[in-house]
CSV table of C-alpha atoms in Angstrom, one decimal:
chain,number,residue,atom,x,y,z
W,1,MET,CA,-113.0,69.1,-34.9
W,2,THR,CA,-114.5,66.8,-32.2
W,3,VAL,CA,-115.8,68.8,-29.3
W,4,ILE,CA,-115.4,67.0,-25.9
W,5,PRO,CA,-117.3,68.3,-22.9
W,6,ILE,CA,-115.6,67.0,-19.7
W,7,LEU,CA,-118.1,67.7,-16.8
W,8,LEU,CA,-116.9,68.4,-13.3
W,9,TYR,CA,-119.2,67.6,-10.4
W,10,HIS,CA,-118.6,67.5,-6.7
W,11,SER,CA,-121.6,66.7,-4.4
W,12,VAL,CA,-125.1,65.4,-5.3
W,13,THR,CA,-127.3,66.1,-2.3
W,14,ASP,CA,-130.2,68.2,-1.0
W,15,GLU,CA,-128.2,69.1,2.1
W,16,PRO,CA,-124.7,70.0,1.3
W,17,ALA,CA,-122.2,71.4,3.8
W,18,GLY,CA,-122.2,75.1,3.5
W,19,TRP,CA,-118.7,75.3,2.1
W,20,ILE,CA,-119.4,73.0,-0.8
W,21,ALA,CA,-123.0,74.2,-1.5
W,22,PRO,CA,-122.0,76.4,-4.5
W,23,PHE,CA,-120.6,73.3,-6.1
W,24,ALA,CA,-123.4,70.8,-5.2
W,25,VAL,CA,-126.4,69.8,-7.2
W,26,THR,CA,-129.6,68.3,-5.9
W,27,PRO,CA,-130.4,64.6,-6.8
W,28,THR,CA,-133.4,65.9,-8.8
W,29,THR,CA,-131.1,68.2,-10.8
W,30,PHE,CA,-128.6,65.4,-11.3
W,31,VAL,CA,-131.4,63.1,-12.7
W,32,ARG,CA,-132.2,65.8,-15.2
W,33,HIS,CA,-128.6,66.2,-16.1
W,34,VAL,CA,-128.3,62.5,-16.7
W,35,ASP,CA,-131.4,62.6,-18.9
W,36,GLY,CA,-129.7,65.4,-20.9
W,37,ILE,CA,-126.6,63.4,-21.4
W,38,LEU,CA,-128.6,60.4,-22.6
W,39,ASP,CA,-130.7,62.5,-24.9
W,40,SER,CA,-127.6,64.2,-26.4
W,41,GLY,CA,-126.5,61.0,-28.1
W,42,ARG,CA,-123.0,61.4,-26.6
W,43,THR,CA,-120.9,58.4,-25.7
W,44,ALA,CA,-119.7,58.6,-22.0
W,45,MET,CA,-116.1,57.6,-21.4
W,46,THR,CA,-113.7,57.6,-18.4
W,47,VAL,CA,-110.8,60.0,-18.5
W,48,THR,CA,-108.3,57.2,-19.2
W,49,GLU,CA,-110.5,55.8,-22.0
W,50,LEU,CA,-110.7,59.3,-23.6
W,51,CYS,CA,-106.9,59.7,-23.4
W,52,SER,CA,-106.3,56.3,-24.9
W,53,ALA,CA,-108.5,57.3,-27.8
W,54,LEU,CA,-106.8,60.7,-28.2
W,55,ALA,CA,-103.5,58.8,-28.4
W,56,GLY,CA,-104.8,56.5,-31.1
W,57,GLY,CA,-105.0,53.4,-29.0
W,58,THR,CA,-108.8,53.1,-29.5
W,59,VAL,CA,-111.4,54.7,-31.6
W,60,LEU,CA,-112.6,58.1,-30.4
W,61,PRO,CA,-116.5,58.2,-30.6
W,62,ALA,CA,-118.0,60.9,-32.8
W,63,ARG,CA,-119.6,62.6,-29.8
W,64,PRO,CA,-117.8,61.8,-26.6
W,65,VAL,CA,-118.6,63.1,-23.1
W,66,VAL,CA,-116.7,62.6,-19.8
W,67,ILE,CA,-118.3,62.8,-16.4
W,68,THR,CA,-115.9,63.5,-13.5
W,69,PHE,CA,-116.3,64.0,-9.7
W,70,ASP,CA,-113.8,65.6,-7.4
W,71,ASP,CA,-112.9,65.0,-3.7
W,72,GLY,CA,-115.0,61.9,-2.8
W,73,PHE,CA,-118.1,63.0,-1.1
W,74,ALA,CA,-120.2,60.1,0.4
W,75,ASP,CA,-123.2,61.0,-1.8
W,76,PHE,CA,-121.2,60.1,-4.9
W,77,PHE,CA,-121.9,56.4,-4.2
W,78,ARG,CA,-125.6,56.9,-5.0
W,79,ALA,CA,-124.8,59.1,-8.0
W,80,ALA,CA,-122.5,56.3,-9.3
W,81,GLN,CA,-125.3,53.7,-8.8
W,82,TYR,CA,-127.6,55.9,-10.8
W,83,LEU,CA,-125.0,56.4,-13.6
W,84,ALA,CA,-124.4,52.6,-13.7
W,85,ARG,CA,-128.2,52.1,-14.2
W,86,TYR,CA,-127.7,53.7,-17.6
W,87,ARG,CA,-124.2,52.3,-18.2
W,88,LEU,CA,-122.6,55.7,-18.0
W,89,PRO,CA,-119.0,55.4,-16.8
W,90,SER,CA,-117.4,58.2,-14.8
W,91,THR,CA,-114.1,59.2,-13.2
W,92,LEU,CA,-113.8,60.0,-9.5
W,93,TYR,CA,-110.8,61.9,-8.3
W,94,ALA,CA,-110.4,61.0,-4.6
W,95,CYS,CA,-108.6,63.2,-2.1
W,96,THR,CA,-107.0,60.4,0.0
W,97,GLY,CA,-106.6,62.4,3.2
W,98,ALA,CA,-110.4,63.1,3.3
W,99,LEU,CA,-111.6,59.5,2.8
W,100,ARG,CA,-113.0,57.7,5.9
W,101,GLY,CA,-112.0,54.4,7.4
W,102,GLY,CA,-108.2,54.8,6.9
W,103,GLN,CA,-105.7,56.8,8.8
W,104,PRO,CA,-106.8,59.7,11.0
W,105,ARG,CA,-107.8,62.8,9.2
W,106,PRO,CA,-104.7,65.0,8.6
W,107,ALA,CA,-104.6,68.1,10.7
W,108,ASP,CA,-103.5,70.1,7.7
W,109,LEU,CA,-106.1,68.8,5.3
W,110,ALA,CA,-107.3,71.8,3.2
W,111,LEU,CA,-110.8,70.4,2.8
W,112,PRO,CA,-113.2,71.3,5.7
W,113,ASP,CA,-115.0,68.4,7.3
W,114,ALA,CA,-117.8,66.7,5.4
W,115,ASP,CA,-119.4,63.3,4.9
W,116,MET,CA,-116.9,61.5,2.7
W,117,LEU,CA,-116.6,58.1,1.1
W,118,ASP,CA,-115.1,55.2,3.0
W,119,TRP,CA,-112.0,53.5,1.6
W,120,SER,CA,-113.9,50.2,1.6
W,121,GLN,CA,-116.4,51.6,-1.0
W,122,LEU,CA,-113.8,52.2,-3.7
W,123,GLY,CA,-113.8,48.6,-4.9
W,124,GLU,CA,-117.5,48.7,-5.2
W,125,LEU,CA,-117.3,51.9,-7.2
W,126,CYS,CA,-115.0,50.2,-9.6
W,127,GLU,CA,-117.6,47.5,-10.2
W,128,LEU,CA,-120.1,50.2,-11.0
W,129,GLY,CA,-117.9,51.5,-13.9
W,130,VAL,CA,-116.1,54.2,-12.0
W,131,GLU,CA,-112.5,54.9,-12.7
W,132,ILE,CA,-110.7,56.0,-9.5
W,133,GLY,CA,-108.2,58.8,-10.0
W,134,ALA,CA,-105.9,60.6,-7.6
W,135,HIS,CA,-106.5,64.1,-6.2
W,136,THR,CA,-103.6,64.5,-3.8
W,137,HIS,CA,-103.6,63.7,0.0
W,138,HIS,CA,-104.1,67.2,1.5
W,139,HIS,CA,-105.8,69.1,-1.3
W,140,PRO,CA,-103.2,71.9,-1.4
W,141,GLN,CA,-102.5,74.6,-4.0
W,142,LEU,CA,-99.8,72.6,-5.9
W,143,ASP,CA,-98.7,75.4,-8.2
W,144,VAL,CA,-97.4,77.5,-5.4
W,145,MET,CA,-95.6,74.7,-3.5
W,146,ARG,CA,-91.9,73.6,-3.6
W,147,ASP,CA,-91.2,70.9,-6.1
W,148,ALA,CA,-90.4,68.2,-3.4
W,149,ALA,CA,-93.8,68.9,-1.7
W,150,VAL,CA,-95.6,68.7,-5.0
W,151,VAL,CA,-94.0,65.4,-5.8
W,152,ASP,CA,-94.9,64.0,-2.4
W,153,GLU,CA,-98.6,65.0,-2.7
W,154,ILE,CA,-99.0,63.5,-6.1
W,155,ARG,CA,-97.2,60.3,-5.4
W,156,ARG,CA,-98.7,59.7,-2.0
W,157,SER,CA,-102.3,59.8,-3.2
W,158,LYS,CA,-101.5,57.6,-6.2
W,159,GLU,CA,-99.7,55.0,-4.1
W,160,LEU,CA,-102.3,54.9,-1.4
W,161,LEU,CA,-105.1,54.3,-3.9
W,162,GLU,CA,-103.1,51.7,-5.8
W,163,ASP,CA,-102.3,49.8,-2.6
W,164,VAL,CA,-106.0,49.5,-1.8
W,165,LEU,CA,-107.3,48.9,-5.3
W,166,ALA,CA,-104.5,46.6,-6.3
W,167,THR,CA,-104.5,48.2,-9.7
W,168,GLU,CA,-102.9,51.1,-11.5
W,169,VAL,CA,-104.3,54.6,-11.0
W,170,PRO,CA,-103.3,56.4,-14.2
W,171,SER,CA,-105.2,59.7,-13.9
W,172,PHE,CA,-104.8,62.7,-11.6
W,173,ALA,CA,-106.7,66.0,-11.0
W,174,TYR,CA,-105.1,69.2,-9.7
W,175,PRO,CA,-106.8,70.5,-6.6
W,176,HIS,CA,-108.7,73.8,-7.3
W,177,GLY,CA,-107.6,73.3,-10.9
W,178,PHE,CA,-104.4,75.1,-10.1
W,179,GLN,CA,-101.6,73.7,-12.3
W,180,SER,CA,-98.4,74.9,-13.9
W,181,ARG,CA,-95.6,73.5,-16.1
W,182,ALA,CA,-93.9,72.1,-13.0
W,183,THR,CA,-97.0,70.4,-11.7
W,184,ARG,CA,-97.7,68.9,-15.1
W,185,ARG,CA,-94.2,67.5,-15.1
W,186,ALA,CA,-94.6,66.1,-11.6
W,187,ALA,CA,-97.9,64.3,-12.6
W,188,ALA,CA,-96.2,62.7,-15.6
W,189,ALA,CA,-93.1,61.7,-13.5
W,190,ALA,CA,-95.3,60.1,-10.9
W,191,GLY,CA,-96.6,57.7,-13.6
W,192,HIS,CA,-99.9,59.3,-14.4
W,193,THR,CA,-100.9,59.2,-18.1
W,194,SER,CA,-103.3,62.1,-17.7
W,195,ALA,CA,-104.2,65.0,-15.4
W,196,ALA,CA,-107.4,67.0,-15.3
W,197,ALA,CA,-107.4,70.8,-14.8
W,198,VAL,CA,-110.5,73.0,-14.9
W,199,MET,CA,-110.5,76.0,-17.2
W,200,ASP,CA,-114.3,76.0,-17.6
W,201,ALA,CA,-113.8,75.3,-21.3
W,202,LEU,CA,-114.7,72.7,-23.8
W,203,GLY,CA,-112.1,70.2,-24.9
W,204,SER,CA,-111.2,68.7,-28.3
W,205,GLU,CA,-109.0,66.0,-29.8
W,206,ALA,CA,-106.2,68.5,-29.5
W,207,ALA,CA,-106.5,68.7,-25.7
W,208,ALA,CA,-103.3,68.5,-23.6
W,209,VAL,CA,-103.6,65.2,-21.6
W,210,TYR,CA,-101.8,66.7,-18.6
W,211,ALA,CA,-104.1,69.8,-18.6
W,212,LEU,CA,-107.5,68.4,-19.6
W,213,PRO,CA,-110.1,71.2,-19.6
W,214,ARG,CA,-113.3,70.7,-17.6
W,215,LEU,CA,-116.6,72.5,-17.2
W,216,THR,CA,-117.5,73.1,-13.5
W,217,VAL,CA,-121.1,72.1,-12.8
W,218,ARG,CA,-122.3,74.5,-10.0
W,219,SER,CA,-125.5,74.6,-8.0
W,220,THR,CA,-126.7,77.3,-10.5
W,221,THR,CA,-125.9,75.3,-13.6
W,222,SER,CA,-129.2,74.8,-15.4
W,223,THR,CA,-130.3,71.9,-17.6
W,224,ALA,CA,-130.3,74.4,-20.5
W,225,GLN,CA,-126.7,75.4,-19.8
W,226,LEU,CA,-125.7,71.7,-19.6
W,227,ALA,CA,-127.5,71.1,-22.9
W,228,GLN,CA,-125.5,73.9,-24.5
W,229,TRP,CA,-122.3,72.3,-23.4
W,230,LEU,CA,-123.4,68.9,-24.7
W,231,HIS,CA,-124.1,70.5,-28.0
W,232,GLY,CA,-120.6,72.0,-28.1
W,233,ARG,CA,-121.7,75.5,-27.3
W,234,GLY,CA,-122.0,77.8,-24.3
W,235,ALA,CA,-118.3,77.8,-23.4
W,236,ALA,CA,-115.0,78.7,-25.0
W,237,MET,CA,-112.8,76.1,-26.5
W,238,ALA,CA,-109.7,75.4,-24.4
W,239,SER,CA,-106.7,77.2,-25.8
W,240,ASP,CA,-103.0,76.3,-25.7
W,241,GLY,CA,-100.7,78.0,-23.2
W,242,GLU,CA,-101.5,79.9,-20.1
W,243,ARG,CA,-103.5,83.1,-19.9
W,244,LEU,CA,-101.7,86.1,-18.5
W,245,ARG,CA,-104.3,86.5,-15.7
W,246,THR,CA,-103.7,82.9,-14.6
W,247,THR,CA,-100.0,83.6,-14.3
W,248,ALA,CA,-100.7,86.8,-12.4
W,249,TRP,CA,-103.1,85.0,-10.0
W,250,ARG,CA,-100.5,82.4,-9.2
W,251,MET,CA,-97.9,85.1,-8.4
W,252,TYR,CA,-100.4,86.8,-6.1
W,253,ARG,CA,-101.2,83.6,-4.3
W,254,ARG,CA,-97.5,82.9,-3.8
W,255,VAL,CA,-97.1,86.3,-2.1
W,256,ARG,CA,-100.3,86.0,0.0
W,257,GLY,CA,-99.8,82.3,0.9
W,258,THR,CA,-102.7,80.5,2.5
W,259,ARG,CA,-104.4,83.9,3.2
W,260,SER,CA,-105.5,84.1,-0.4
W,261,THR,CA,-107.7,81.0,-0.3
W,262,ARG,CA,-108.4,78.9,2.7
W,263,GLY,CA,-109.0,75.6,0.9
W,264,VAL,CA,-112.3,76.5,-0.5
W,265,PHE,CA,-113.4,79.8,-2.0
W,266,SER,CA,-116.0,81.2,-4.4
W,267,GLN,CA,-114.1,84.2,-5.5
W,268,GLY,CA,-110.5,85.1,-4.9
W,269,PRO,CA,-109.4,88.5,-3.8
W,270,LYS,CA,-108.8,91.1,-6.5
W,271,PRO,CA,-105.1,91.7,-7.1
W,272,VAL,CA,-104.0,95.3,-6.7
W,273,GLY,CA,-103.8,96.8,-10.1
W,274,GLY,CA,-104.9,93.5,-11.8
W,275,PRO,CA,-108.1,91.9,-13.0
W,276,SER,CA,-110.6,90.2,-10.9
W,277,VAL,CA,-110.2,86.4,-11.1
W,278,THR,CA,-112.9,84.0,-10.1
W,279,GLY,CA,-111.6,81.0,-8.2
W,280,THR,CA,-113.3,77.6,-7.6
W,281,HIS,CA,-113.0,74.8,-5.3
W,282,GLN,CA,-112.1,71.6,-7.2
């Protein structure tokens, strides 16, 4: 079995906004992580390159790794330049409503204000070996929304990015990692060939391409922990199907609505009579 770590980063900065700080790493830490990736002997791929190999369209390297970033923080540009220095490709999932230099910031954007990438930088990122993927327009909890709203969120971000980049945007990432059978169908129907979840688990060649498992890199993720992941250890392997507590957590959020998470959270409320479930901003 080929173990595939798919890493999930957000912000690389010494001075993150408070709300994203638990999911930000310092530039010094990021340099150490890149060193670890290089030392591991793994071959970095974009998400779409990985999925092409999983489908048999190309050869899957013996030791692949995928580096992804969510949302589109401004500091990603320097991180991408550093990755390009070592010819390490990555995938950025951009929340289109949060990007600067386009339409006014949506009033109902679920992400708090922060320094974000400008639309004009996306083309330069592509030249640095970055695949641009879609991450909705408002960053909502898709799995508790009505079908029509889910379709609009997914299609809008894909179409906006394709209009600017003048190329296909085949990959998508679910905000917060929240996904369900309906959201997976919607991602496929929109024309995406893959979609990234979270799960905090290692992937394999058997990974479901519309629910790719990722490992969240937090401010507390040590280089030793990253090395464990790169050696195919230190996390569970992603399993088929949905865990019972995931289903229960979705039902709870549907009842609570936006009161259960206000866009960003480090730990969700404990359902009455149910298990404690750790939530993440993605």
